[in-house]
Every structure is written in structure tokens, then in C-alpha cells.
Tab-separated table of C-alpha atoms in Angstrom:
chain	number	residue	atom	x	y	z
A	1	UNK	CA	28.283	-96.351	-7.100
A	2	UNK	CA	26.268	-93.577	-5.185
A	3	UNK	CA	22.845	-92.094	-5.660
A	4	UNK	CA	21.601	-88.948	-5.592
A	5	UNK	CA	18.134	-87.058	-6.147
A	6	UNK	CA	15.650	-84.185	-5.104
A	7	UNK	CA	12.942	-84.094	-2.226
A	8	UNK	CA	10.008	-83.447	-3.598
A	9	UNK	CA	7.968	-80.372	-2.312
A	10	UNK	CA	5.961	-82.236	0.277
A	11	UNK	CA	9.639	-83.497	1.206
A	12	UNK	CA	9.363	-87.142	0.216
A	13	UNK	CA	12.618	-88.653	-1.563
A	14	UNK	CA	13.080	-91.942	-3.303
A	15	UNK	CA	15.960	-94.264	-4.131
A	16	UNK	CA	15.476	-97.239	-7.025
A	17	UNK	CA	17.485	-100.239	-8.008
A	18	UNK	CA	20.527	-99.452	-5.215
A	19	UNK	CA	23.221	-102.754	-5.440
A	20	UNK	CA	23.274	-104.760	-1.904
A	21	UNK	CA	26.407	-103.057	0.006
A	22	UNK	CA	26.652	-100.221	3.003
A	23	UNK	CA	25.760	-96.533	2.055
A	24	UNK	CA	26.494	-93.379	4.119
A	25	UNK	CA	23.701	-91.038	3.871
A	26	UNK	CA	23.800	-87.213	3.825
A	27	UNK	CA	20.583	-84.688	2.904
A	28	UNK	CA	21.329	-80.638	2.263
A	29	UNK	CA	19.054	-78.128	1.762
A	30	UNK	CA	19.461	-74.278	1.863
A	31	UNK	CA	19.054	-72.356	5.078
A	32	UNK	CA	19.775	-75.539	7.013
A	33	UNK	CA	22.278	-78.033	8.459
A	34	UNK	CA	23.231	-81.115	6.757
A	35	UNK	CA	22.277	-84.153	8.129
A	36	UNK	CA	23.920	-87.586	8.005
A	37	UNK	CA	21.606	-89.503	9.855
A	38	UNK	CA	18.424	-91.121	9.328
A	39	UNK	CA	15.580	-92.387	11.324
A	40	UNK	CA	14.111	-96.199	10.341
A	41	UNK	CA	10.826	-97.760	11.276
A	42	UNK	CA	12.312	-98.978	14.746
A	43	UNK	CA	12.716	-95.277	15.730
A	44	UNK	CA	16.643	-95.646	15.832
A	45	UNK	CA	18.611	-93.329	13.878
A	46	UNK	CA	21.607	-94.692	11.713
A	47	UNK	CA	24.707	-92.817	9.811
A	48	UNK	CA	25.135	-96.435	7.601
A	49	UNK	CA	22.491	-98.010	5.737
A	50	UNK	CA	23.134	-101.551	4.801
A	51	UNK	CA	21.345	-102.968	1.945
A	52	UNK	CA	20.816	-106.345	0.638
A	53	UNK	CA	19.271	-107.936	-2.700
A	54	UNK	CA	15.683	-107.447	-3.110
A	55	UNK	CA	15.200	-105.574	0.678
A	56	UNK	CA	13.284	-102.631	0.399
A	57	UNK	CA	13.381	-99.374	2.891
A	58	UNK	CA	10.152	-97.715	3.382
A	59	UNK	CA	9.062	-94.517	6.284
A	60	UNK	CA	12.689	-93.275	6.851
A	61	UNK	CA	13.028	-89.720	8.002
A	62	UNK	CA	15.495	-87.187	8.011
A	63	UNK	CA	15.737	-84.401	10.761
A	64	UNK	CA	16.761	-80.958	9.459
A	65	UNK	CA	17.703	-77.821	11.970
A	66	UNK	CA	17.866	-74.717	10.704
A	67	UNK	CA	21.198	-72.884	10.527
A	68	UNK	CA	22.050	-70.421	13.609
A	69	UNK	CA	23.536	-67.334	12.296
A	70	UNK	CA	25.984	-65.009	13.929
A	71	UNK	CA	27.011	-61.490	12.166
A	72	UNK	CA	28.803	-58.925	13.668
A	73	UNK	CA	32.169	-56.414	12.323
A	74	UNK	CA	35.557	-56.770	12.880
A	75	UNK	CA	37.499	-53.199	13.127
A	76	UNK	CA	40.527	-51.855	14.292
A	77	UNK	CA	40.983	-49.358	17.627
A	78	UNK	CA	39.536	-46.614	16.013
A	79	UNK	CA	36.624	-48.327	14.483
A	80	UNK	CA	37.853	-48.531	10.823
A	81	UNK	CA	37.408	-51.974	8.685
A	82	UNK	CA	40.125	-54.524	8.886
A	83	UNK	CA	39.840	-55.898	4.708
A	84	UNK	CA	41.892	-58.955	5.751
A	85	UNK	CA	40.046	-59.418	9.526
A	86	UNK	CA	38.379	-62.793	9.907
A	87	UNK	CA	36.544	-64.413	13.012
A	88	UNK	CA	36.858	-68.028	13.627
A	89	UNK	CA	34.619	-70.368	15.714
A	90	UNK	CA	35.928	-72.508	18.283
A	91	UNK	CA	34.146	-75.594	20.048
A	92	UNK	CA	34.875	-76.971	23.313
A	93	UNK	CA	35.873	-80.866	23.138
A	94	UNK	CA	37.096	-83.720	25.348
A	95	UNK	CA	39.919	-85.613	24.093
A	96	UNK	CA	41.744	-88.895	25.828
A	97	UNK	CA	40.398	-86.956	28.703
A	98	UNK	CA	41.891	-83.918	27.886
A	99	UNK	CA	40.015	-80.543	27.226
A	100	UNK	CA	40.663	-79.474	23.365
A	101	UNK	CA	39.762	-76.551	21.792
A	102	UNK	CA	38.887	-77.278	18.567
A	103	UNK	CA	38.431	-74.849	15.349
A	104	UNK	CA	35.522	-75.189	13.432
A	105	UNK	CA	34.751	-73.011	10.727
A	106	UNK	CA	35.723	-69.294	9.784
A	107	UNK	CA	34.618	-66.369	8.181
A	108	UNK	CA	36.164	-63.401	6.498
A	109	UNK	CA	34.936	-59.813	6.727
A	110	UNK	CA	33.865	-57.727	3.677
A	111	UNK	CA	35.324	-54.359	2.901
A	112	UNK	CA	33.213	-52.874	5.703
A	113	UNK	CA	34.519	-55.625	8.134
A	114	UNK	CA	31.539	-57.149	8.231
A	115	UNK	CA	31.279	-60.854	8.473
A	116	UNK	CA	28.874	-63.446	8.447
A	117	UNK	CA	28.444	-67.487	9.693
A	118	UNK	CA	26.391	-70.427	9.239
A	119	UNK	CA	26.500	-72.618	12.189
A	120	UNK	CA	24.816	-75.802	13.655
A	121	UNK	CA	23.224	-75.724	17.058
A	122	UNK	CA	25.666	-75.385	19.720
A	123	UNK	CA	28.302	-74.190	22.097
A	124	UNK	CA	31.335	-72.087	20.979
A	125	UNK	CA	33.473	-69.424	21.081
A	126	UNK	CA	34.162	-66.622	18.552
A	127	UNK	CA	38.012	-65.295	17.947
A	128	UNK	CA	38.467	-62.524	15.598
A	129	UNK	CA	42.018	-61.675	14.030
A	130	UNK	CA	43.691	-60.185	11.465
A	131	UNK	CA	45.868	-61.583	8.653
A	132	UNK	CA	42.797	-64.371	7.348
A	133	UNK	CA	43.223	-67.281	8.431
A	134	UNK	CA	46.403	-69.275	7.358
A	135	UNK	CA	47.295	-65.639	6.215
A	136	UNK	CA	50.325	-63.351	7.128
A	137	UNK	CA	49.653	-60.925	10.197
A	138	UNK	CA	52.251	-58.178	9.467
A	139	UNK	CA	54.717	-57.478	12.025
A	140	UNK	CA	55.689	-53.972	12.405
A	141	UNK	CA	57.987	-51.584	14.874
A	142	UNK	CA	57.130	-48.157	16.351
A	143	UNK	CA	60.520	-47.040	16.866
A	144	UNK	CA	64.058	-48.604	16.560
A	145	UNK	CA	64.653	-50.916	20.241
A	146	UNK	CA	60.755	-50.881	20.768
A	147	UNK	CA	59.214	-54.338	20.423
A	148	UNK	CA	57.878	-55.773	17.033
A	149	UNK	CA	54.035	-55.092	17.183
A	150	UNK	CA	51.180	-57.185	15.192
A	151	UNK	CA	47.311	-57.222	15.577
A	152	UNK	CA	46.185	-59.584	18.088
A	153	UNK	CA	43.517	-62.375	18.344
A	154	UNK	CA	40.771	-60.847	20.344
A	155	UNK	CA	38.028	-63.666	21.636
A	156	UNK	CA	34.393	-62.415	22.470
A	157	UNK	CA	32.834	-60.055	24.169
A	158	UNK	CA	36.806	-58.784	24.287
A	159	UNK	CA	39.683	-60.812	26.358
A	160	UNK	CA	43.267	-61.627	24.948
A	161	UNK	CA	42.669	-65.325	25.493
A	162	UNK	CA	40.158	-68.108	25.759
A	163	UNK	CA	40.179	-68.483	29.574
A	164	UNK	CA	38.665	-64.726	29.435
A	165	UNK	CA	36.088	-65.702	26.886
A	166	UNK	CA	32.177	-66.109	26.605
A	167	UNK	CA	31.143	-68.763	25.324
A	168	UNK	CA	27.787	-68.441	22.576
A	169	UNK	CA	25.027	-70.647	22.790
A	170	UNK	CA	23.239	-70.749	19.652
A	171	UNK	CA	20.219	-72.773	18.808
A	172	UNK	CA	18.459	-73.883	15.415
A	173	UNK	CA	17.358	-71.036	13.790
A	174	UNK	CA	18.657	-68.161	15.573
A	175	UNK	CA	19.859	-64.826	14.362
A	176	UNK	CA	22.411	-63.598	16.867
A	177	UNK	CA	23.727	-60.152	15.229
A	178	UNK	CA	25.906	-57.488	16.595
A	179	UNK	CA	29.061	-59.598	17.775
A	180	UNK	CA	31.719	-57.040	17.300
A	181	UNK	CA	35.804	-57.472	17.510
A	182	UNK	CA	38.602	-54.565	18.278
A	183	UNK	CA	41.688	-55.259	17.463
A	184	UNK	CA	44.894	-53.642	18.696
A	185	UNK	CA	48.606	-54.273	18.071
A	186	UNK	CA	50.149	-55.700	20.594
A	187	UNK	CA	54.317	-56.259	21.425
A	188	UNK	CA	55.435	-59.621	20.205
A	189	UNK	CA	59.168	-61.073	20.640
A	190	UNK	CA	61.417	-63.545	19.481
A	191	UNK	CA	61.661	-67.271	20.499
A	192	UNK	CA	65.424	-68.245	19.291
A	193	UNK	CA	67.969	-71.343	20.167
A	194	UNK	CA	68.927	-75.224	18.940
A	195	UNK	CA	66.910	-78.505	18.164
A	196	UNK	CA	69.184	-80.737	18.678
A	197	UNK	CA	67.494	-83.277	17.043
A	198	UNK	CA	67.561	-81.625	13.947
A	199	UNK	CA	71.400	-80.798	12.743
A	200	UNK	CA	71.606	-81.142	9.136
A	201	UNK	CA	67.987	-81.456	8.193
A	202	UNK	CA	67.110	-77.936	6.986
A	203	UNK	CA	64.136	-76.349	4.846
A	204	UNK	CA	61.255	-79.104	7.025
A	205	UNK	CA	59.172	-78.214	9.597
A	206	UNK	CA	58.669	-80.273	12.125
A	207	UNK	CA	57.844	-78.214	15.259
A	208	UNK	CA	54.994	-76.040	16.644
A	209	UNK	CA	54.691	-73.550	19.432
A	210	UNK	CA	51.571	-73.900	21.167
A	211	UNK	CA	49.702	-72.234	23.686
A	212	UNK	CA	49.219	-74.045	26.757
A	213	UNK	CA	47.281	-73.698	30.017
A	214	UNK	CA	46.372	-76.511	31.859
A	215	UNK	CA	44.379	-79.600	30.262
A	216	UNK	CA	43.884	-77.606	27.358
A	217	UNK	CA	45.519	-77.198	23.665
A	218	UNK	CA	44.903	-73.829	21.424
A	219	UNK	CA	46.825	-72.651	18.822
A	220	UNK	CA	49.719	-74.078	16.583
A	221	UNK	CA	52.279	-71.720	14.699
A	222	UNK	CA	55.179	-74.205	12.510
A	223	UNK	CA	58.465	-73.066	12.300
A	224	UNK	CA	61.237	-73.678	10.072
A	225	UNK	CA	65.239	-75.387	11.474
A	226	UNK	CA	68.505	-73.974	9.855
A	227	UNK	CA	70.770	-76.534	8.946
A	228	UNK	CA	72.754	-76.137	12.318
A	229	UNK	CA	69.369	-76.895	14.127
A	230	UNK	CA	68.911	-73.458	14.866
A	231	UNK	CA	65.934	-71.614	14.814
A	232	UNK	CA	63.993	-68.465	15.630
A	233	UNK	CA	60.164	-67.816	15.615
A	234	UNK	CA	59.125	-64.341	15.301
A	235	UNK	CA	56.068	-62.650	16.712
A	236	UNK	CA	55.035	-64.427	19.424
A	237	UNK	CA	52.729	-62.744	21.553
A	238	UNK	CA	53.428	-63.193	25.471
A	239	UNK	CA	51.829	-66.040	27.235
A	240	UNK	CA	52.715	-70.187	27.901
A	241	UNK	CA	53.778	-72.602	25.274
A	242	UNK	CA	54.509	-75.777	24.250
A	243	UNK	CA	57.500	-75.935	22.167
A	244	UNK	CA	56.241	-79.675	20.339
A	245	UNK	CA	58.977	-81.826	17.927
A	246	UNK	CA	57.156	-83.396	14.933
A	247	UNK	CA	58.926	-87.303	15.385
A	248	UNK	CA	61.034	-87.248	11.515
A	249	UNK	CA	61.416	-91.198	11.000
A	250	UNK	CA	65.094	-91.980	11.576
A	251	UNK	CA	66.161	-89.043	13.212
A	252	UNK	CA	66.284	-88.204	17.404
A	253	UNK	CA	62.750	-86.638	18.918
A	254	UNK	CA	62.714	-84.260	21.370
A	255	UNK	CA	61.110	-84.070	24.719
A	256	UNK	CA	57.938	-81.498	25.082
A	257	UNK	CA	59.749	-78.179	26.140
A	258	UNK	CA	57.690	-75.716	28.213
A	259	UNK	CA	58.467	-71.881	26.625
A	260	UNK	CA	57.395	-68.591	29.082
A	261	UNK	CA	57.617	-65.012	26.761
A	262	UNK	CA	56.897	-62.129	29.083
A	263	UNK	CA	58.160	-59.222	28.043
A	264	UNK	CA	61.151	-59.625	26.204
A	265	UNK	CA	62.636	-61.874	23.262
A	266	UNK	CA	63.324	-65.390	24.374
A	267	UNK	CA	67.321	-66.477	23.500
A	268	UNK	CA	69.250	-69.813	24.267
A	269	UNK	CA	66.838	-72.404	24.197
A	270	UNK	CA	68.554	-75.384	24.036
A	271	UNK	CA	65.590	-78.725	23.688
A	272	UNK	CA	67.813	-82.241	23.612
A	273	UNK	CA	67.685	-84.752	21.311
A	274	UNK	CA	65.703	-88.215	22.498
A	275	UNK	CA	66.683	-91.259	20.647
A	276	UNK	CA	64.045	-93.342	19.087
A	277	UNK	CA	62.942	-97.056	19.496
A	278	UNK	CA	60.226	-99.239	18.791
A	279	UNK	CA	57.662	-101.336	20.732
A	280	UNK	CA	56.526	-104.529	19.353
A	281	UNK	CA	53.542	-106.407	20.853
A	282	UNK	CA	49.845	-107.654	20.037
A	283	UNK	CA	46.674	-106.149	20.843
A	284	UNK	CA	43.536	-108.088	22.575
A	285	UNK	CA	40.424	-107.945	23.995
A	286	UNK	CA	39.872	-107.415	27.697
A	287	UNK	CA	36.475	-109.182	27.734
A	288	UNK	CA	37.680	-112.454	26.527
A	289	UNK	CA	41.634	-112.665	26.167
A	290	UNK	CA	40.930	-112.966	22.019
A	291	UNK	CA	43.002	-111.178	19.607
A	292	UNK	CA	42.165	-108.128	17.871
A	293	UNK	CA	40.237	-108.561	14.515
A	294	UNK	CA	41.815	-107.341	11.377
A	295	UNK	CA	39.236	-105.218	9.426
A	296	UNK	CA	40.111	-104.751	5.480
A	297	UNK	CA	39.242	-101.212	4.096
A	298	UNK	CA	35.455	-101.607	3.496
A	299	UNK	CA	34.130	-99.397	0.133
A	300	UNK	CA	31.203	-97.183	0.958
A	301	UNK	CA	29.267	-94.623	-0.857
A	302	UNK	CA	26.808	-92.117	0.082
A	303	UNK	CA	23.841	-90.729	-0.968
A	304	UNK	CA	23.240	-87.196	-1.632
């Protein structure tokens, strides 16, 4: 069972009668963060409390920071309100030693494309775009042979991609206001050609294009394979991809195909079909040569 209750106003909460077991904590309040932490007597903070028959807790604290927040509009070339722009925040992580750009949280703007977040202390960056996120970003032509056009991402103060961004340091508490998108259509083309590893499984999707520079990962746009493995992605805005298979259990994979779009639609990609096999073996510690503990699923509740 969990347990939950009210600080009072001098901020003091209380917990009766809790059954011996592990409990995650987690306190909200308005205008701040939520926390999932808590200090005990020996100064050491904890995300687990464990609790056993009869013990008592006494002096634990909570640390609350106050929510940063970042407002700003989101408008098209000539100023006017995007209704379906949105800005999304993006944090900076390290991954398997890999640098991962991660999204966090996202915001849509109002009628007057003006949006509004709630964020912890921290580092990000800020992407605006139009569509909402998850949503459809209409393609469109200008003329009959021109390219397909669509509203690109813009990432603050104003680049086309994150390697041109800035990132925001916000911390508890502050107001940061006036953070402002553009957004322009840009020319998008076609990616087209054959998984190989996919003949005869239509209607899933199992591969992403993704953008790709470096040690880092940002970006992921499914597609869809025709039963003859055949496929083509629309829309893609120029720049370096990953073209990534989605392993299907008892069909071929596919290696991890590098895809350049310039300035013109991409035909003829051909990625090859890789078998799969399995790997059998045991796990162990390096300290002590001992094999690796098996851990059943342990039941825990929190309190709110």
C-alpha cells in the first residue's frame, strides 16, 4: 500500500502505522520541482526508504527548488502566430560514453504563439517547430519540379541544427522571458530504395532515420516497408543520417546504413539483409570470479 498526506503550513509532514517494506518517496508542491529524495539524521540523502516493524523515522527533510521558467513566441517569417508551433527542451547527456541528446519536456504555443515552461535547474537547449510534437508538419510545393517545402526546426537564439545552438542555463527560480523562434519552410526530399531484410513483412515499422554527427544521436522519424521491402520517406530536410533497422525476431537485421540528402531526392538505396544468431554465456563478477545474483522483481510503493 502507499501513503499520502499534506505538509502542514510550517512544512512539517507525518506518516503513521506504514507496514515494514521499501518505499520510494516523492513531495510536490506548486511553483516548484518535485523531489524524490530525502535527507535522514546522518545527513545522507536517500530515493528508498526501508522500513521495519516498530522503527520509527524522525528529522527527515525534503529540499524543494523552485521552478525556472522560460516564455518566449513562436512565429512564422513574417511574425504571425504558428497555432500548432511548439518548443521542446533538450538536455545534454552521456551515454555508454556516447554524447546523447535527450528530449525532455515540451510546450505548445497559444493562439498568439506564445508558449510557456516549467523546468528544473539546469542546462539545455530550446528547439521550436511546427506541426506539435508527434504532430503532422505539412509538406507543401511552390511550383510543379520545385522541391517539397515544410517548416523547419529552428534551435535557439536561431541555427538549423544543434551544433549551431546556445545552450540555456537556468537556475531555481528564474524567469528567463523573451526566447523567440522564426520559422521558415525549407526544401525537403525523398529518401527511397529496398530493406532487404524486410520482403513480405508489410504495414510494421521497424526503421528510423536519424540525424547523425559525430558521438551524438538527435532525432528519430519511423517509416513504414511495402511488402516488396520497399520504401520511401518523405520530407527529409538535408543533413547526415542514420538509416537504423529495428531487429523483428526471426527475420534478417540490417547493418547501420549512413544516408547524405543534399539537395536533391535520395533513390536506390539498397541496405542488405544480416542474418541473426544468438550468444549464449554467463555473467560474473570481476572482483571475485562469483556469478551474477538473480534479483526477483521487488514491490515498492511511494509516498506522495
Amino acid at each position: 500500500a502507499g501513503y499520502s498526506g499534506h505538509a502542514g503550513a510550517d512544512g512539517r509532514f507525518r506518516f503513521e502505522a506504514i507496514a515494514p517494506g521499501d518505499y520510494h518517496i516523492e513531495v510536490t508542491a506548486r511553483g516548484y520541482t518535485d523531489a524524490r529524495a530525502v535527507t535522514l539524521q546522518a545527513r545522507r540523502d536517500s530515493a528508498m526508504l526501508h522500513f521495519e516493524a516498530k522503527q520509527s523515522i524522525t528529522d527527515a527533510s525534503v529540499l524543494l527548488d523552485a521552478e525556472a521558467v522560460v516564455t518566449g513566441r513562436v512565429t512564422d517569417a513574417q511574425g504571425e502566430a504558428l497555432p500548432d508551433g511548439f518548443v521542446t527542451v533538450v538536455e545534454e547527456r552521456w551515454v555508454d560514453g556516447l554524447r546523447v541528446y535527450e528530449r525532455v519536456v515540451s510546450a505548445e504555443a497559444d493562439g498568439r504563439g506564445e508558449y510557456r515552461l516549467k523546468l528544473a535547474a539546469g542546462k539545455y537547449y530550446l528547439m521550436a517547430g511546427s506541426g506539435g510534437p508527434g504532430g503532422i508538419n505539412y509538406v507543401f510545393s511552390e511550383d510543379v519540379g520545385k522541391p517539397e517545402m515544410r517548416i523547419g526546426a529552428v534551435y535557439y537564439p536561431g541555427g538549423a541544427s544543434i551544433e549551431s545552438a546556445s545552450p540555456v542555463e537556468l537556475r531555481p527560480g528564474r524567469q528567463l522571458s523573451g526566447i523567440d523562434f522564426k520559422l521558415a519552410p525549407r526544401a525537403t526530399y525523398h529518401v527511397r530504395g529496398i530493406l532487404a531484410s524486410y520482403v513480405d513483412s508489410p504495414g510494421v515499422k521497424p526503421f528510423y532515420l536519424r540525424s547523425r554527427n559525430g558521438d551524438h544521436v538527435l532525432g528519430v522519424t519511423g517509416g513504414t516497408v511495402d511488402k516488396d521491402g520497399s520504401f520511401d520517406w518523405a520530407a527529409v530536410s538535408p543533413g547526415s543520417y542514420w538509416l537504423d533497422v529495428l531487429p523483428v525476431r526471426g527475420l534478417p537485421t540490417a547493418p547501420l546504413f549512413p544516408i547524405e540528402v543534399a539537395d536533391h531526392d535520395v533513390n536506390g538505396v539498397r541496405v542488405p539483409a544480416i542474418p541473426q544468431f544468438e550468444v549464449r554465456g554467463h555473467a560474473r563478477f570481476e572482483e571475485d570470479g562469483t556469478a551474477a545474483p538473480h534479483y526477483p522483481d521487488r514491490k515498492s510503493t511511494r509516498l506522495n
